């Protein structure tokens, strides 16, 4: 919420600045829009999200977007 780009805009930028197989890094993944775009366009992706609510939202969106392929996640305790 409150982000500036629509999913369509993220798709266009991802196509413009990356190639199939490239790795797209999103250090502030939010609800996962950039990672979903990367997956749909044949890019690999790494997304970081600090807020548990949005991290779960991103996982769910990715799982729906990529279907049967698995979504690898890691929970890292920042206090450790």
Tab-separated table of C-alpha atoms in Angstrom:
chain	number	residue	atom	x	y	z
A	1	UNK	CA	0.000	0.000	0.000
A	2	UNK	CA	1.222	3.458	-0.825
A	3	UNK	CA	3.781	2.212	-3.377
A	4	UNK	CA	4.260	4.225	-6.538
A	5	UNK	CA	4.263	1.553	-9.242
A	6	UNK	CA	1.438	-0.607	-10.469
A	7	UNK	CA	2.073	-4.282	-11.279
A	8	UNK	CA	1.953	-3.360	-14.973
A	9	UNK	CA	4.618	-0.685	-14.451
A	10	UNK	CA	6.843	-3.121	-12.577
A	11	UNK	CA	6.425	-5.653	-15.419
A	12	UNK	CA	7.496	-3.022	-17.964
A	13	UNK	CA	10.556	-1.949	-15.950
A	14	UNK	CA	11.602	-5.539	-15.330
A	15	UNK	CA	11.405	-6.313	-19.069
A	16	UNK	CA	13.298	-3.141	-19.931
A	17	UNK	CA	16.209	-3.511	-17.509
A	18	UNK	CA	16.684	-7.282	-17.132
A	19	UNK	CA	17.017	-10.420	-19.240
A	20	UNK	CA	15.526	-13.888	-18.784
A	21	UNK	CA	17.524	-15.721	-16.138
A	22	UNK	CA	18.792	-12.530	-14.471
A	23	UNK	CA	18.402	-12.125	-10.723
A	24	UNK	CA	16.123	-9.310	-9.552
A	25	UNK	CA	16.819	-8.065	-6.016
A	26	UNK	CA	14.063	-6.300	-4.080
A	27	UNK	CA	15.376	-5.285	-0.640
A	28	UNK	CA	11.963	-3.888	0.383
A	29	UNK	CA	9.621	-6.509	-1.087
A	30	UNK	CA	6.397	-5.349	0.528
A	31	UNK	CA	3.555	-7.435	-0.910
A	32	UNK	CA	5.847	-9.018	-3.514
A	33	UNK	CA	4.908	-7.147	-6.693
A	34	UNK	CA	8.479	-7.030	-8.039
A	35	UNK	CA	9.168	-10.697	-7.244
A	36	UNK	CA	5.908	-11.761	-8.903
A	37	UNK	CA	6.801	-9.741	-12.018
A	38	UNK	CA	10.272	-11.307	-12.089
A	39	UNK	CA	8.859	-14.824	-11.777
A	40	UNK	CA	6.285	-14.241	-14.530
A	41	UNK	CA	8.999	-12.922	-16.852
A	42	UNK	CA	11.454	-15.781	-16.311
A	43	UNK	CA	13.788	-13.949	-13.969
A	44	UNK	CA	15.101	-15.263	-10.683
A	45	UNK	CA	14.356	-13.085	-7.691
A	46	UNK	CA	15.365	-12.355	-4.128
A	47	UNK	CA	13.050	-10.310	-1.939
A	48	UNK	CA	13.507	-9.129	1.630
A	49	UNK	CA	10.644	-7.942	3.812
A	50	UNK	CA	10.939	-7.016	7.475
A	51	UNK	CA	7.215	-6.720	8.294
A	52	UNK	CA	5.723	-10.173	8.966
A	53	UNK	CA	2.319	-9.159	7.575
A	54	UNK	CA	3.762	-8.136	4.223
A	55	UNK	CA	6.200	-11.042	4.114
A	56	UNK	CA	3.258	-13.448	4.404
A	57	UNK	CA	1.354	-11.506	1.744
A	58	UNK	CA	4.347	-11.725	-0.604
A	59	UNK	CA	4.706	-15.481	-0.007
A	60	UNK	CA	1.029	-16.041	-0.788
A	61	UNK	CA	1.156	-13.898	-3.949
A	62	UNK	CA	4.250	-15.694	-5.167
A	63	UNK	CA	2.752	-19.111	-4.499
A	64	UNK	CA	-0.308	-18.152	-6.571
A	65	UNK	CA	1.802	-16.611	-9.338
A	66	UNK	CA	4.240	-19.468	-9.814
A	67	UNK	CA	1.795	-22.315	-9.276
A	68	UNK	CA	3.334	-25.653	-8.465
A	69	UNK	CA	6.906	-24.401	-8.067
A	70	UNK	CA	7.894	-23.866	-4.452
A	71	UNK	CA	8.562	-20.560	-2.727
A	72	UNK	CA	11.663	-20.753	-0.564
A	73	UNK	CA	11.553	-18.555	2.509
A	74	UNK	CA	13.718	-17.923	5.528
A	75	UNK	CA	12.696	-16.178	8.723
A	76	UNK	CA	15.598	-14.368	10.299
A	77	UNK	CA	15.298	-13.036	13.820
A	78	UNK	CA	16.797	-9.538	13.699
A	79	UNK	CA	17.279	-9.542	17.474
A	80	UNK	CA	19.629	-12.547	17.359
